[in-house]
Coordinates of C-alpha atoms and ligand atoms in Angstrom, one line a residue:
X962 CA 108.3 114.7 104.6
X963 CA 110.4 117.6 103.4
X964 CA 108.1 120.5 103.5
X965 CA 108.6 123.0 100.5
X966 CA 110.2 120.4 98.4
X967 CA 112.4 122.2 95.9
X968 CA 111.9 125.6 97.5
X969 CA 114.4 127.8 95.8
X970 CA 115.2 129.7 98.8
X971 CA 115.4 126.7 101.1
X972 CA 118.8 126.0 102.7
X973 CA 119.3 122.4 103.3
X974 CA 120.9 121.7 106.5
X975 CA 123.0 118.8 107.5
X976 CA 122.0 115.8 109.9
X977 CA 124.2 115.9 112.9
X978 CA 123.4 114.0 116.1
X979 CA 119.8 113.4 115.1
X980 CA 119.1 117.1 114.3
X981 CA 119.2 119.3 111.1
X982 CA 121.7 121.9 111.9
X983 CA 122.9 125.0 110.0
X984 CA 126.6 125.4 109.1
X985 CA 128.5 128.4 110.3
X986 CA 130.1 128.5 107.0
X987 CA 128.5 131.3 105.0
X988 CA 129.4 129.6 101.9
X989 CA 126.3 128.2 100.1
X990 CA 126.1 125.9 97.1
X991 CA 123.2 126.7 94.8
X992 CA 121.7 123.5 93.4
X993 CA 120.3 124.2 89.9
X994 CA 118.1 121.7 88.0
X995 CA 119.9 120.3 84.9
X996 CA 116.4 120.0 83.5
X997 CA 115.3 123.6 83.3
X998 CA 118.0 125.5 85.1
X999 CA 115.6 126.4 88.1
X1000 CA 117.1 126.8 91.4
X1001 CA 116.1 123.9 93.6
X1002 CA 117.8 124.9 96.8
X1003 CA 121.0 125.6 98.6
X1004 CA 123.3 123.3 100.4
X1005 CA 126.1 124.4 102.9
X1006 CA 129.8 124.0 102.3
X1007 CA 130.7 122.7 105.8
X1008 CA 133.9 123.7 107.3
X1009 CA 136.7 121.5 108.4
X1010 CA 135.9 122.3 112.0
X1011 CA 132.3 121.0 111.4
X1012 CA 133.7 117.9 109.9
X1013 CA 135.6 117.3 113.1
X1014 CA 132.7 117.8 115.0
X1015 CA 130.6 115.6 112.8
X1016 CA 133.1 112.6 112.9
X1017 CA 133.6 113.0 116.7
X1018 CA 129.9 112.8 117.1
X1019 CA 129.7 109.5 115.0
X1020 CA 132.5 108.0 116.9
X1021 CA 130.8 108.7 120.1
X1022 CA 127.4 107.2 118.7
X1023 CA 129.5 104.1 117.7
X1024 CA 130.1 103.2 121.3
X1025 CA 126.4 102.4 122.0
X1026 CA 125.4 101.5 118.5
X1027 CA 127.7 98.6 118.1
X1028 CA 126.1 97.2 121.3
X1029 CA 122.7 97.5 119.9
X1030 CA 121.0 94.2 119.2
X1031 CA 121.0 93.0 115.6
X1032 CA 117.3 92.7 115.7
X1033 CA 116.9 96.5 116.8
X1034 CA 119.2 97.4 114.0
X1035 CA 117.3 95.4 111.3
X1036 CA 114.0 97.0 112.5
X1037 CA 115.3 100.3 111.7
X1038 CA 116.2 99.1 108.1
X1039 CA 112.7 97.7 107.6
X1040 CA 111.2 100.9 109.0
X1041 CA 113.3 103.0 106.6
X1042 CA 112.2 100.8 103.7
X1043 CA 108.7 101.3 104.5
X1044 CA 109.3 105.1 104.6
X1045 CA 110.9 105.0 101.3
X1046 CA 107.9 103.2 99.8
X1047 CA 105.6 105.8 101.4
X1048 CA 107.6 108.7 100.1
X1049 CA 108.6 107.3 96.8
X1050 CA 106.7 109.8 94.7
X1051 CA 108.0 112.7 96.4
X1052 CA 111.5 111.5 96.5
X1053 CA 111.3 110.6 92.8
X1054 CA 110.1 114.0 91.9
X1055 CA 112.9 115.7 93.7
X1056 CA 115.4 113.3 92.2
X1057 CA 114.1 113.8 88.7
X1058 CA 114.7 117.6 89.0
X1059 CA 117.9 117.4 90.5
X1060 CA 119.7 114.7 88.3
X1061 CA 117.6 114.8 85.2
X1062 CA 116.7 111.3 85.5
X1063 CA 113.4 110.1 83.9
X1064 CA 110.6 109.8 86.6
X1065 CA 110.0 106.3 86.0
X1066 CA 113.7 105.4 86.7
X1067 CA 113.6 107.7 89.8
X1068 CA 110.7 105.8 91.2
X1069 CA 112.4 102.6 90.4
X1070 CA 115.5 103.8 92.2
X1071 CA 113.7 104.4 95.3
X1072 CA 111.6 101.4 95.3
X1073 CA 114.7 99.3 94.5
X1074 CA 116.4 100.9 97.6
X1075 CA 113.5 100.0 100.0
X1076 CA 114.0 96.5 98.7
X1077 CA 117.8 96.7 99.1
X1078 CA 117.3 97.8 102.9
X1079 CA 114.9 94.9 103.6
X1080 CA 117.2 92.3 101.8
X1081 CA 120.2 93.7 103.9
X1082 CA 118.4 93.3 107.1
X1083 CA 117.2 89.7 106.3
X1084 CA 120.8 88.9 105.1
X1085 CA 122.5 90.4 108.3
X1086 CA 120.5 87.8 110.4
X1087 CA 122.1 85.1 108.5
X1088 CA 125.7 86.3 109.0
X1089 CA 126.0 85.4 112.8
X1090 CA 129.4 83.8 112.5
X1091 CA 130.5 80.3 113.1
X1092 CA 131.9 77.9 115.7
X1093 CA 135.0 75.6 114.8
X1094 CA 136.4 72.8 116.7
X1095 CA 140.1 72.1 116.7
X1096 CA 140.1 68.5 115.9
X1097 CA 139.0 69.1 112.3
X1098 CA 142.5 70.0 111.6
X1099 CA 145.2 67.3 111.7
X1100 CA 146.6 67.2 115.4
X1101 CA 143.9 69.5 116.5
X1102 CA 142.1 68.9 119.7
X1103 CA 138.4 68.7 120.4
X1104 CA 139.0 70.7 123.6
X1105 CA 140.0 73.8 121.4
X1106 CA 137.0 75.7 119.9
X1107 CA 136.9 79.0 118.1
X1108 CA 133.7 81.0 118.3
X1109 CA 133.9 83.5 115.4
X1110 CA 131.6 86.5 115.3
X1111 CA 131.6 89.6 113.1
X1112 CA 132.5 93.0 114.5
X1113 CA 132.0 96.4 113.0
X1114 CA 135.1 98.5 111.9
X1115 CA 133.8 101.8 113.4
X1116 CA 133.1 104.9 111.3
X1117 CA 132.4 104.5 107.6
X1118 CA 132.8 107.5 105.4
X1119 CA 130.2 106.8 102.5
X1120 CA 130.7 108.9 99.2
X1121 CA 128.1 108.5 96.5
X1122 CA 127.9 109.6 92.8
X1123 CA 125.2 111.8 91.3
X1124 CA 123.7 109.1 89.2
X1125 CA 122.2 107.1 92.0
X1126 CA 122.1 109.6 94.8
X1127 CA 119.6 107.4 97.0
X1128 CA 120.4 103.8 96.0
X1129 CA 124.2 104.2 96.0
X1130 CA 124.0 106.1 99.3
X1131 CA 121.8 103.5 101.0
X1132 CA 123.7 100.7 99.5
X1133 CA 126.6 101.9 101.7
X1134 CA 124.6 103.2 104.8
X1135 CA 122.4 100.1 105.2
X1136 CA 125.0 97.3 105.2
X1137 CA 127.3 99.6 107.4
X1138 CA 124.8 100.4 110.1
X1139 CA 123.3 96.7 110.2
X1140 CA 126.9 95.6 110.8
X1141 CA 127.2 97.9 113.8
X1142 CA 129.0 100.9 112.2
X1143 CA 128.3 104.5 112.1
X1144 CA 128.3 106.5 108.9
X1145 CA 129.4 109.9 107.7
X1146 CA 127.6 110.4 104.3
X1147 CA 129.1 112.8 101.8
X1148 CA 126.6 113.1 99.2
X1149 CA 127.2 114.1 95.6
X1150 CA 126.7 117.8 95.4
X1151 CA 124.4 117.4 92.5
X1152 CA 122.1 114.8 94.1
X1153 CA 122.7 116.1 97.7
X1154 CA 119.1 117.1 98.0
X1155 CA 117.9 113.6 97.1
X1156 CA 120.6 112.1 99.5
X1157 CA 119.6 114.3 102.3
X1158 CA 116.0 113.3 101.9
X1159 CA 117.3 109.7 102.4
X1160 CA 119.0 110.8 105.6
X1161 CA 115.9 112.1 106.9
X1162 CA 114.2 108.7 106.1
X1163 CA 116.8 106.9 108.2
X1164 CA 116.3 109.7 111.0
X1165 CA 112.6 109.1 110.9
X1166 CA 112.9 105.5 111.0
X1167 CA 114.5 105.8 114.5
X1168 CA 118.2 105.7 113.8
X1169 CA 119.7 106.9 117.0
X1170 CA 121.4 110.3 117.0
X1171 CA 125.0 110.2 115.4
X1172 CA 124.7 106.9 113.9
X1173 CA 124.3 108.6 110.5
X1174 CA 125.6 112.3 110.0
X1175 CA 125.9 114.1 106.7
X1176 CA 128.4 116.4 105.4
X1177 CA 127.6 118.5 102.4
X1178 CA 130.3 120.4 100.1
X1179 CA 132.2 120.0 97.2
X1180 CA 134.2 117.0 97.1
X1181 CA 137.1 118.9 95.5
X1182 CA 137.2 121.2 98.5
X1183 CA 136.3 119.1 101.5
X1184 CA 136.9 115.6 100.1
X1185 CA 140.5 115.1 101.0
X1186 CA 139.9 116.3 104.6
X1187 CA 137.3 113.8 105.0
X1188 CA 139.2 111.0 103.3
X1189 CA 142.3 111.5 105.4
X1190 CA 140.5 112.3 108.7
X1191 CA 141.9 110.0 111.6
X1192 CA 138.4 109.3 112.7
X1193 CA 137.4 107.4 109.7
X1194 CA 137.8 103.7 109.8
X1195 CA 136.7 102.6 106.2
X1196 CA 135.9 104.4 103.0
X1197 CA 133.2 103.3 100.8
X1198 CA 133.3 105.3 97.5
X1199 CA 131.5 105.1 94.3
X1200 CA 132.4 107.6 91.6
X1201 CA 134.9 108.2 88.9
X1202 CA 138.1 106.4 88.5
X1203 CA 140.0 109.8 88.7
X1204 CA 138.7 110.4 92.2
X1205 CA 138.7 106.9 93.5
X1206 CA 142.4 106.5 92.5
X1207 CA 143.0 109.9 94.2
X1208 CA 141.3 108.8 97.5
X1209 CA 143.3 105.5 97.3
X1210 CA 146.5 107.5 97.1
X1211 CA 145.6 109.1 100.3
X1212 CA 144.0 106.2 102.3
X1213 CA 147.2 104.7 103.9
X1214 CA 146.0 101.8 106.2
X1215 CA 142.2 102.7 106.0
X1216 CA 140.4 99.9 104.2
X1217 CA 138.5 101.0 101.0
X1218 CA 135.6 99.7 98.8
X1219 CA 135.8 101.5 95.4
X1220 CA 133.1 101.2 92.6
X1221 CA 134.7 103.3 89.7
X1222 CA 134.3 103.8 86.0
X1223 CA 133.8 101.3 83.1
X1224 CA 133.9 100.7 79.5
X1225 CA 131.7 97.7 79.3
X1226 CA 131.9 95.8 76.1
X1227 CA 129.0 94.0 74.5
X1228 CA 130.5 91.1 72.4
X1229 CA 128.1 89.9 69.8
X1230 CA 128.9 86.5 68.2
X1231 CA 127.7 85.3 64.8
X1232 CA 125.2 82.8 66.3
X1233 CA 123.7 85.6 68.5
X1234 CA 120.0 86.2 68.5
X1235 CA 120.4 89.7 67.1
X1236 CA 116.9 91.0 68.4
X1237 CA 117.9 90.1 72.0
X1238 CA 121.3 91.5 71.5
X1239 CA 120.0 94.8 69.9
X1240 CA 117.4 95.3 72.7
X1241 CA 119.6 94.7 75.4
X1242 CA 122.4 97.0 74.0
X1243 CA 119.9 99.7 73.5
X1244 CA 118.7 99.5 76.9
X1245 CA 122.2 99.1 78.3
X1246 CA 123.7 102.1 76.4
X1247 CA 121.1 104.7 76.4
X1248 CA 119.1 104.4 79.6
X1249 CA 119.6 107.5 81.7
X1250 CA 121.3 108.9 78.7
X1251 CA 124.2 106.4 79.2
X1252 CA 125.0 107.9 82.7
X1253 CA 125.4 104.5 84.4
X1254 CA 128.8 103.0 85.2
X1255 CA 127.6 99.7 83.9
X1256 CA 126.4 101.2 80.5
X1257 CA 127.2 99.3 77.5
X1258 CA 129.9 101.5 76.2
X1259 CA 131.3 99.6 73.2
X1260 CA 130.2 96.9 70.8
X1261 CA 132.8 94.4 69.7
X1262 CA 131.6 92.2 66.7
X1263 CA 132.4 90.8 63.2
X1264 CA 131.6 92.4 59.9
X1265 CA 129.0 89.6 59.2
X1266 CA 127.1 90.6 62.4
X1267 CA 127.6 94.3 62.2
X1268 CA 126.0 94.5 58.9
X1269 CA 122.8 93.0 60.2
X1270 CA 123.0 94.4 63.7
X1271 CA 123.5 98.1 62.8
X1272 CA 120.0 98.5 61.0
X1273 CA 118.4 96.9 64.1
X1274 CA 120.2 99.3 66.4
X1275 CA 119.6 102.4 64.1
X1276 CA 115.9 101.9 64.1
X1277 CA 115.6 101.3 67.9
X1278 CA 117.7 104.3 68.6
X1279 CA 115.9 106.7 66.4
X1280 CA 112.7 105.6 68.1
X1281 CA 114.3 106.4 71.6
X1282 CA 112.3 109.4 73.2
X1283 CA 114.3 112.5 73.8
X1284 CA 112.9 115.1 76.1
X1285 CA 112.6 116.2 79.7
X1286 CA 112.6 113.6 82.4
X1287 CA 108.9 114.2 83.4
X1288 CA 107.7 113.1 80.0
X1289 CA 106.2 109.6 79.7
X1290 CA 108.5 107.1 78.0
X1291 CA 111.5 109.6 77.8
X1292 CA 114.9 107.8 77.7
X1293 CA 117.3 110.6 76.6
X1294 CA 117.3 113.5 78.9
X1295 CA 119.8 116.5 79.4
X1296 CA 123.1 115.3 80.9
X1297 CA 123.9 116.3 84.3
X1298 CA 125.8 119.4 83.4
X1299 CA 127.3 121.4 80.6
X1300 CA 130.9 120.1 81.4
X1301 CA 129.7 116.4 80.8
X1302 CA 127.9 117.5 77.6
X1303 CA 131.0 119.2 76.4
X1304 CA 133.1 116.0 77.1
X1305 CA 130.7 113.9 75.2
X1306 CA 130.5 116.3 72.3
X1307 CA 134.3 116.1 72.2
X1308 CA 134.4 112.4 71.9
X1309 CA 131.8 112.5 69.0
X1310 CA 133.8 115.1 67.2
X1311 CA 137.1 113.2 67.5
X1312 CA 135.3 110.0 66.3
X1313 CA 134.1 112.1 63.2
X1314 CA 137.4 113.6 62.6
X1315 CA 139.1 110.3 62.9
X1316 CA 137.0 108.6 60.3
X1317 CA 134.4 106.7 62.3
X1318 CA 131.2 106.1 60.4
X1319 CA 128.3 108.1 62.1
X1320 CA 125.1 105.8 61.9
X1321 CA 122.8 108.1 63.7
X1322 CA 122.8 111.0 66.2
X1323 CA 125.9 113.1 66.7
X1324 CA 124.1 116.3 67.5
X1325 CA 123.4 118.3 70.7
X1326 CA 120.7 120.6 71.9
X1327 CA 121.6 122.3 75.1
X1328 CA 122.9 119.6 77.3
X1329 CA 121.0 117.0 75.6
X1330 CA 123.2 114.7 73.3
X1331 CA 121.1 112.9 70.9
X1332 CA 121.6 109.1 70.9
X1333 CA 124.6 108.4 68.9
X1334 CA 125.9 105.3 67.3
X1335 CA 129.3 105.0 65.4
X1336 CA 130.4 102.2 63.2
X1337 CA 134.0 101.4 62.2
X1338 CA 135.4 102.8 65.3
X1339 CA 139.2 101.9 65.6
X1340 CA 141.6 101.6 68.3
X1341 CA 143.3 104.9 67.6
X1342 CA 140.2 106.8 68.4
X1343 CA 139.3 108.2 71.9
X1344 CA 135.9 106.7 71.7
X1345 CA 137.3 103.2 71.7
X1346 CA 138.6 103.7 75.2
X1347 CA 137.4 106.6 77.1
X1348 CA 134.1 106.6 79.2
X1349 CA 131.6 109.1 77.7
X1350 CA 129.0 108.7 80.5
X1351 CA 126.7 110.0 77.8
X1352 CA 124.5 108.3 75.0
X1353 CA 127.3 107.7 72.4
X1354 CA 128.2 104.1 71.5
X1355 CA 131.1 102.8 69.3
X1356 CA 131.0 99.7 67.3
X1357 CA 134.4 98.0 66.9
X1358 CA 134.8 95.4 64.1
X1359 CA 137.1 92.5 64.7
X1360 CA 137.9 89.3 62.7
X1361 CA 138.0 86.7 65.5
X1362 CA 136.8 85.8 69.0
X1363 CA 140.2 86.1 70.3
X1364 CA 140.7 89.5 68.8
X1365 CA 137.5 90.6 70.4
X1366 CA 138.8 89.4 74.0
X1367 CA 142.1 91.2 73.4
X1368 CA 140.5 94.4 72.5
X1369 CA 138.0 94.0 75.4
X1370 CA 140.9 93.4 77.9
X1371 CA 143.0 96.3 76.5
X1372 CA 140.8 98.7 78.3
X1373 CA 142.0 100.2 81.5
X1374 CA 138.7 99.4 82.9
X1375 CA 137.2 96.0 84.0
X1376 CA 133.7 96.4 85.4
X1377 CA 131.4 94.0 83.4
X1378 CA 131.0 92.7 79.8
X1379 CA 128.1 91.1 77.8
X1380 CA 128.5 88.1 75.5
X1381 CA 125.7 87.4 73.2
X1382 CA 125.7 83.9 71.6
X1383 CA 123.6 80.7 71.8
X1384 CA 126.7 78.6 72.2
X1385 CA 127.4 78.0 76.0
X1386 CA 130.8 76.7 75.4
X1387 CA 131.8 80.0 73.5
X1388 CA 130.2 82.1 76.1
X1389 CA 132.2 80.4 78.8
X1390 CA 135.4 80.5 76.8
X1391 CA 135.1 84.2 76.4
X1392 CA 133.8 84.8 80.0
X1393 CA 136.6 83.0 81.5
X1394 CA 139.1 85.2 79.6
X1395 CA 137.6 88.7 80.1
X1396 CA 139.3 90.8 82.8
X1397 CA 136.1 92.1 84.4
X1398 CA 134.1 91.8 87.6
X1399 CA 131.1 90.4 85.8
X1400 CA 130.2 88.7 82.5
X1401 CA 126.5 89.0 81.5
X1402 CA 125.5 86.1 79.0
X1403 CA 122.8 87.3 76.6
X1404 CA 121.9 90.4 78.7
X1405 CA 122.9 94.0 79.0
X1406 CA 125.6 94.9 81.8
X1407 CA 123.9 95.8 84.9
X1408 CA 124.5 96.1 88.7
X1409 CA 121.2 94.5 89.8
X1410 CA 119.9 92.5 91.4
X1411 CA 121.5 94.2 94.4
X1412 CA 122.5 90.9 96.3
X1413 CA 124.7 89.7 93.5
X1414 CA 128.4 90.5 93.8
X1415 CA 129.4 93.6 92.1
X1416 CA 132.9 94.6 91.6
X1417 CA 135.3 96.3 89.2
X1418 CA 138.8 95.3 88.5
X1419 CA 141.7 97.4 87.0
X1420 CA 140.7 101.0 86.9
X1421 CA 137.0 100.0 87.7
X1422 CA 137.7 99.7 91.3
X1423 CA 138.6 97.4 94.2
X1424 CA 136.6 95.4 96.9
X1425 CA 133.1 93.8 96.3
X1426 CA 129.7 95.5 96.7
X1427 CA 126.5 93.6 96.9
X1428 CA 124.5 93.3 100.0
X1429 CA 126.3 90.3 101.7
X1430 CA 129.7 91.4 100.3
X1431 CA 129.1 95.0 101.5
X1432 CA 128.3 93.7 105.1
X1433 CA 131.4 91.6 105.0
X1434 CA 133.5 94.4 103.6
X1435 CA 132.4 96.8 106.5
X1436 CA 133.0 94.2 109.3
X1437 CA 135.5 91.9 110.3
X1438 CA 135.9 88.4 112.1
X1439 CA 136.4 88.3 115.8
X1440 CA 137.6 84.9 117.2
X1441 CA 137.2 83.8 120.8
X1442 CA 139.0 80.5 121.4
X1443 CA 138.0 78.3 124.2
X1444 CA 140.6 75.8 125.5
X1445 CA 139.0 73.3 127.6
X1446 CA 140.9 71.1 130.2
Ligands
NAP405 P1 132.9 111.9 90.8 O1 133.0 113.1 90.2 O2 134.1 111.0 91.1 O3 132.1 112.2 92.3 C1 131.7 111.1 93.1 C2 131.7 111.6 94.4 O4 132.9 111.8 94.9 C3 130.9 112.8 94.6 O5 130.1 112.8 95.9 C4 131.9 113.8 94.7 O6 131.6 115.0 95.3 C5 133.0 113.0 95.5 N1 134.3 113.7 95.4 C6 134.8 114.4 94.3 N2 136.1 114.6 94.6 C7 136.4 114.2 95.9 C8 137.6 114.0 96.6 N3 138.7 114.6 96.3 N4 137.5 113.4 97.8 C9 136.3 112.9 98.2 N5 135.3 112.8 97.3 C10 135.2 113.5 96.2 O7 131.7 111.0 90.1 P2 130.2 111.4 89.5 O8 130.5 112.4 88.5 O9 129.5 111.6 90.7 O10 129.8 110.0 88.9 C11 130.2 109.7 87.6 C12 131.4 108.6 87.8 O11 131.2 107.6 88.6 C13 131.5 107.8 86.4 O12 132.9 107.6 86.2 C14 131.0 106.5 86.7 O13 131.5 105.4 86.0 C15 131.3 106.3 88.2 N6 130.3 105.4 88.6 C16 130.6 104.3 89.1 C17 129.6 103.5 89.7 C18 130.0 101.9 90.0 O14 129.2 101.4 90.9 N7 131.1 101.4 89.6 C19 128.3 103.8 90.0 C20 128.2 105.2 89.7 C21 129.1 106.0 89.0 P3 130.9 116.3 94.4 O15 129.7 115.8 94.0 O16 130.8 117.4 95.5 O17 132.0 116.6 93.4
G3P406 O1 126.2 103.6 87.6 C1 125.5 103.2 88.8 C2 125.7 101.7 88.6 O2 125.6 101.1 89.9 C3 124.8 100.9 87.7 O3 123.7 100.3 88.2 O4 121.7 98.9 88.3 O5 122.0 100.7 86.5 O6 123.5 98.6 86.5 P1 122.6 99.7 87.4

């Protein structure tokens, strides 16, 4: 679809009013591959005047789009899903080079996104509203009826993170447009080529001009102008807690959906199936080099468990394939950039210097951090609390279930937790006390499947993502009350 994919001299344009337009800004941002340092292409740092023009265009498009039939809106999602499937290989190749995600996971992200769009269309058809009769309330009358429908909010600003540039853009765009909104997409700069490809998919699927427009440019430069623009009616943001809290400080009365950072704990009890726990912890902690908000980012367990679990983990970690994302079976790939690798390396150094026991890993080659596990991490160490967004995992030893809950809840984050046990009563006892959005029982922490509610509390976010929940978040009830004589 995109000719000359990853053409180093290609200047990627922005989608505006159904066309790909060049910015007047002569400021180009070069997108280099974290895999091999090659120049993949250039994107334009749009000007504030162009942001004004873009948002104005989406607001004009909103007038007719909100009147479009639900059937027509859903048909575009189905068509976009088909195009994603048809172009999954090309999109995955681009994404792999752009965000250093292993090829298999890139293909999975594109296919998952196609499924998400179909499920979004199907779900929207079931959210037609309701009719209420007054007499169901004491003293109410049969002659009073309320017809409740759902109305779009207007123009949604969708801001996506680097680690899922396609899925976490579409998980905003799909529910937003099916609800009748228009969307301005601000893609992650590293990931913008993949996200622009997605925009072209929607364009080719027949999305009317202006319903989806894109704005490329560094969030640190254009982000505040976008987030405070008077033309924006809703902000749907996924990214770091730091940026999310910054946006929230600016948003005034604009409703927000924030999916932010995490420090998901895997609590392993003495009766746990340790093979199940180990397999899930490894997949949860090290997939995509730990660059998932829902990665397992700490193990909390007892001495009796740790002494048996650690050898299992060590063997599995040392069998993880390290390499470039195009290699078959690779799990650990170079991190997204040098700054991220430096940060992770700093956490490793702090843990070592503070007396944690290095079980395996702890080294770096370029921006590749070798999968690392520390035992005896204590609450005075940075690694106990900070989000590495890299393949380094601390094990914290406790002496009771209540101490495990206390340490889990002491985190500023509250995205997800896992509990590994064969005792359903203990699982529920712990799950009910954990201050998180989701508790996984005997499974790694993860967002999918995408129709499940996905939310963070505390510093992990506000509002709820997940297909039905996203549609609800980006729409509102409208009541028309009939008063019969
Ligand atoms: P990030 O640095 O916060 O960036 C996220 C998005 O925000 C990017 O598009 C970025 O643009 C943009 N941005 C940056 N500054 C902005 C500003 N002042 N105003 C508006 N937008 C701004 O996060 P990331 O590095 O892409 O992703 C990693 C982080 O996101 C981790 O903390 C991870 O836990 C979190 N995350 C959470 C979830 C979840 O569902 N809870 C999912 C994925 C990631 P640029 O790219 O141009 O900087
Ligand atoms: O960090 C992205 C977040 O949405 C994780 O998704 O499906 O890998 O748990 P998933």
